[in-house]
XYZ file of C-alpha atoms in Angstrom:
264
model
C 1.578 5.053 16.091
C 3.092 1.783 17.697
C 3.898 1.736 20.985
C 7.767 1.761 21.480
C 8.812 -1.586 22.404
C 12.455 -2.899 22.372
C 13.299 -6.360 22.107
C 12.992 -8.405 25.378
C 15.859 -10.019 27.377
C 13.759 -13.165 26.708
C 13.958 -12.397 23.102
C 17.292 -12.034 22.756
C 17.925 -15.618 23.375
C 16.780 -15.716 19.729
C 18.941 -14.428 17.093
C 18.121 -10.745 17.053
C 16.705 -10.683 13.363
C 14.253 -13.224 14.247
C 13.059 -11.722 17.549
C 12.878 -8.518 15.336
C 10.739 -10.364 12.628
C 8.445 -11.943 15.475
C 7.721 -8.479 16.868
C 6.843 -7.162 13.593
C 5.043 -10.203 12.216
C 2.959 -9.941 15.595
C 2.079 -6.427 14.821
C 0.960 -7.433 11.461
C -1.175 -10.091 12.664
C -2.788 -8.335 15.351
C -3.567 -5.211 12.954
C -1.151 -2.664 14.624
C -0.169 -2.178 11.212
C -2.662 -2.934 8.604
C -2.778 -4.018 4.868
C -2.016 -0.740 3.014
C -0.064 0.998 6.111
C 3.434 2.607 5.588
C 5.829 0.878 7.866
C 8.151 3.338 10.125
C 11.376 4.021 8.425
C 14.428 1.852 9.076
C 16.178 4.196 11.361
C 12.811 4.649 13.461
C 11.998 0.970 13.705
C 15.834 -0.206 14.710
C 15.890 2.530 17.441
C 12.585 1.213 18.949
C 13.607 -2.265 18.618
C 17.068 -1.280 20.064
C 19.019 -3.443 17.226
C 21.119 -2.580 14.459
C 19.775 -1.426 10.818
C 21.461 -4.517 9.351
C 19.651 -6.880 11.577
C 16.558 -4.741 10.970
C 17.017 -5.566 7.394
C 17.331 -9.461 7.816
C 13.962 -9.286 9.637
C 12.251 -7.128 6.936
C 13.493 -9.721 4.287
C 11.737 -12.403 6.271
C 8.699 -10.583 6.259
C 8.816 -10.129 2.369
C 9.450 -13.748 1.839
C 6.439 -14.364 3.950
C 4.352 -12.101 1.501
C 3.310 -9.624 4.345
C 5.350 -6.473 3.084
C 6.756 -5.047 0.022
C 9.391 -2.273 -0.219
C 9.076 0.267 -2.681
C 12.536 1.872 -3.689
C 12.624 5.428 -1.960
C 9.249 5.348 -0.576
C 9.690 2.608 2.265
C 7.858 -0.525 3.355
C 4.193 -1.257 2.985
C 1.994 -4.088 4.297
C 0.468 -6.154 2.041
C -1.362 -9.070 3.656
C -2.249 -10.182 7.465
C -2.852 -13.543 6.943
C 0.480 -15.658 6.475
C -1.330 -18.906 5.764
C -2.442 -17.437 2.442
C 1.497 -17.776 1.328
C 1.232 -21.395 1.519
C -1.297 -21.844 -1.178
C -3.610 -20.277 -4.001
C -6.866 -21.318 -2.644
C -7.333 -17.972 -1.296
C -7.111 -14.897 -3.739
C -3.801 -13.445 -3.435
C -1.035 -11.719 -5.603
C 0.883 -15.342 -6.473
C 3.830 -13.566 -7.956
C 4.676 -12.512 -4.593
C 3.405 -15.051 -2.322
C 4.526 -18.114 -4.259
C 8.046 -16.834 -4.973
C 10.644 -19.318 -3.623
C 12.900 -16.178 -2.947
C 11.700 -12.947 -1.805
C 10.551 -10.331 -4.373
C 13.005 -7.419 -4.343
C 11.128 -4.728 -6.302
C 8.490 -4.279 -8.546
C 8.221 -2.179 -11.650
C 4.951 -0.872 -12.786
C 3.994 0.585 -16.261
C 0.199 2.247 -16.670
C -1.539 2.472 -20.182
C -4.692 3.881 -20.648
C -6.629 2.808 -23.800
C -10.411 2.989 -25.285
C -12.096 -0.402 -24.297
C -11.961 -2.872 -26.819
C -15.126 -4.801 -27.639
C -14.143 -7.799 -25.570
C -13.455 -5.515 -22.616
C -16.813 -3.777 -23.099
C -18.675 -6.801 -23.214
C -16.662 -8.333 -20.146
C -17.184 -5.091 -17.821
C -20.295 -3.956 -19.650
C -19.063 -0.797 -20.387
C -20.160 2.277 -22.682
C -18.457 2.638 -25.829
C -16.462 5.553 -24.921
C -15.109 4.225 -21.895
C -11.464 3.812 -21.046
C -9.567 0.782 -19.745
C -6.483 0.701 -17.806
C -3.634 -1.499 -18.555
C -1.043 -2.446 -15.857
C 2.009 -4.095 -16.562
C 3.937 -5.248 -13.255
C 7.385 -6.887 -13.606
C 8.767 -8.736 -10.173
C 12.494 -9.093 -9.988
C 14.704 -11.042 -7.741
C 17.976 -9.458 -7.644
C 18.159 -7.878 -11.118
C 16.221 -10.675 -12.982
C 12.837 -10.606 -13.785
C 11.018 -13.567 -12.732
C 7.180 -12.839 -13.259
C 5.197 -10.731 -15.179
C 1.701 -9.453 -14.830
C -0.856 -7.866 -17.551
C -3.678 -6.328 -15.839
C -6.894 -4.813 -17.329
C -9.400 -2.956 -15.051
C -11.693 -0.225 -15.835
C -10.504 3.119 -15.632
C -13.664 4.104 -13.501
C -12.607 1.429 -10.871
C -9.370 3.305 -10.129
C -11.354 6.788 -9.839
C -13.822 5.315 -7.608
C -11.206 4.056 -5.271
C -9.397 7.384 -5.519
C -6.271 5.883 -6.919
C -3.685 8.406 -7.920
C -3.326 7.186 -11.502
C -0.094 9.119 -11.836
C 1.486 7.420 -9.076
C 2.569 3.548 -10.425
C 3.472 2.344 -6.841
C 0.318 3.301 -5.514
C -1.282 1.357 -8.383
C 0.445 -1.732 -7.545
C -0.388 -1.240 -3.614
C -4.170 -0.823 -4.878
C -4.024 -3.799 -7.135
C -2.656 -6.128 -4.247
C -5.091 -4.585 -1.769
C -7.926 -5.203 -4.232
C -7.043 -8.740 -4.275
C -8.158 -9.288 -0.614
C -11.344 -7.411 -1.034
C -14.075 -9.406 0.790
C -16.665 -11.176 -1.418
C -14.285 -10.948 -4.425
C -14.553 -14.345 -6.361
C -12.097 -15.598 -9.414
C -12.142 -17.948 -12.167
C -8.556 -18.841 -12.870
C -6.850 -21.241 -15.664
C -3.337 -22.606 -14.755
C -1.419 -24.078 -18.055
C 2.091 -24.718 -19.073
C 2.996 -22.613 -22.069
C 5.695 -21.041 -24.211
C 7.077 -17.366 -24.275
C 5.891 -15.363 -27.257
C 7.909 -12.228 -28.333
C 5.764 -10.007 -26.371
C 6.291 -11.765 -23.205
C 9.820 -12.865 -24.025
C 10.898 -9.333 -24.641
C 9.029 -7.990 -21.410
C 10.982 -11.046 -18.870
C 14.299 -10.875 -21.292
C 14.192 -14.447 -22.119
C 14.004 -16.425 -25.414
C 10.993 -16.958 -27.252
C 9.515 -20.237 -26.910
C 11.068 -20.648 -23.568
C 8.870 -22.707 -21.307
C 6.720 -20.632 -18.978
C 3.894 -20.913 -16.402
C 0.932 -18.790 -17.294
C -2.183 -18.149 -15.216
C -5.321 -16.234 -16.727
C -7.649 -14.930 -14.332
C -11.210 -13.212 -14.085
C -12.193 -11.531 -10.770
C -15.837 -10.943 -9.953
C -17.751 -8.495 -7.397
C -20.873 -10.400 -7.069
C -21.782 -11.587 -10.623
C -20.061 -8.264 -11.955
C -16.580 -8.767 -13.696
C -14.108 -6.307 -12.219
C -10.771 -7.322 -13.387
C -8.778 -9.450 -15.905
C -5.311 -10.574 -15.739
C -2.564 -12.887 -17.487
C 0.314 -13.668 -15.108
C 3.358 -15.340 -16.448
C 5.954 -17.184 -14.060
C 9.453 -18.623 -14.416
C 8.932 -22.113 -13.332
C 12.329 -22.335 -11.627
C 11.628 -19.455 -9.236
C 8.097 -20.383 -8.304
C 6.084 -23.297 -6.391
C 2.466 -22.694 -6.550
C 0.993 -24.808 -3.956
C -2.571 -25.983 -3.601
C -3.958 -27.343 -0.663
C -6.976 -29.971 -1.277
C -9.300 -32.011 0.607
C -11.994 -34.495 0.567
C -14.038 -32.949 3.414
C -16.938 -32.205 1.033
C -17.102 -35.872 1.057
C -17.584 -36.349 4.875
C -20.682 -38.344 5.917
C -22.818 -36.999 9.006
C -21.096 -40.123 10.638
C -17.691 -38.681 9.978
C -16.394 -40.935 7.012
C -14.194 -39.325 4.647
C -13.536 -40.444 1.191
C -16.502 -42.565 0.692
C -19.070 -42.482 -2.074
C -22.911 -43.951 -1.799
C -22.468 -47.781 -2.540
C -24.898 -46.818 -5.940
C -21.941 -44.588 -7.417
C -19.016 -47.335 -6.668
């Protein structure tokens, strides 16, 4: 349990919600609160930090905006990620529906379905004939509007092997976010503009053929495919930043951006 530490007099020179945000941010960064941990309740944190619950909520919204925590109605807030830099680009494997949202995501609704593996998924995941595949549908809201939707396929055994309660939709969403931060996980992604088809339009409560950003991804543990997803973004609510560099062309002498003369 975190050591009781109120906001100091020095920190009070900052707006109280900023000081509270920095306290919570540092606890996440230093590992006091680890990915997957449930944070103390609002009442506990407000007493501990000697601030009002309204001020605490402002700080928590900033943490959500940074993609560090997610609040599940009736269950509390959970830590998603310990590296704030991941929210500035999509070079690292993260959940872009949370980290690349222009405004904080207010809630996520999960629907789970289990079905016999189709022939493409049996081949992709190298599954026996009788295997099951889970189909998770995650809807991401800002206020009452769905701004993003993810359709995620995983072998049923992946959930069982990791001890995930398959009847707890929030736990499945937390596992999904945790899985994306797994070491040695790699991903093949395709990003394109498209138009909403009927299924997507119905799920996101938008019109058919409305312009939409689509990302299709396959995830690998080693050389073995472990998860596949298709995610949809309303472009007005997202910025997918990509940090680029020519460092791979840096010569031993430190010259950047120069190709060998025989390539010019």
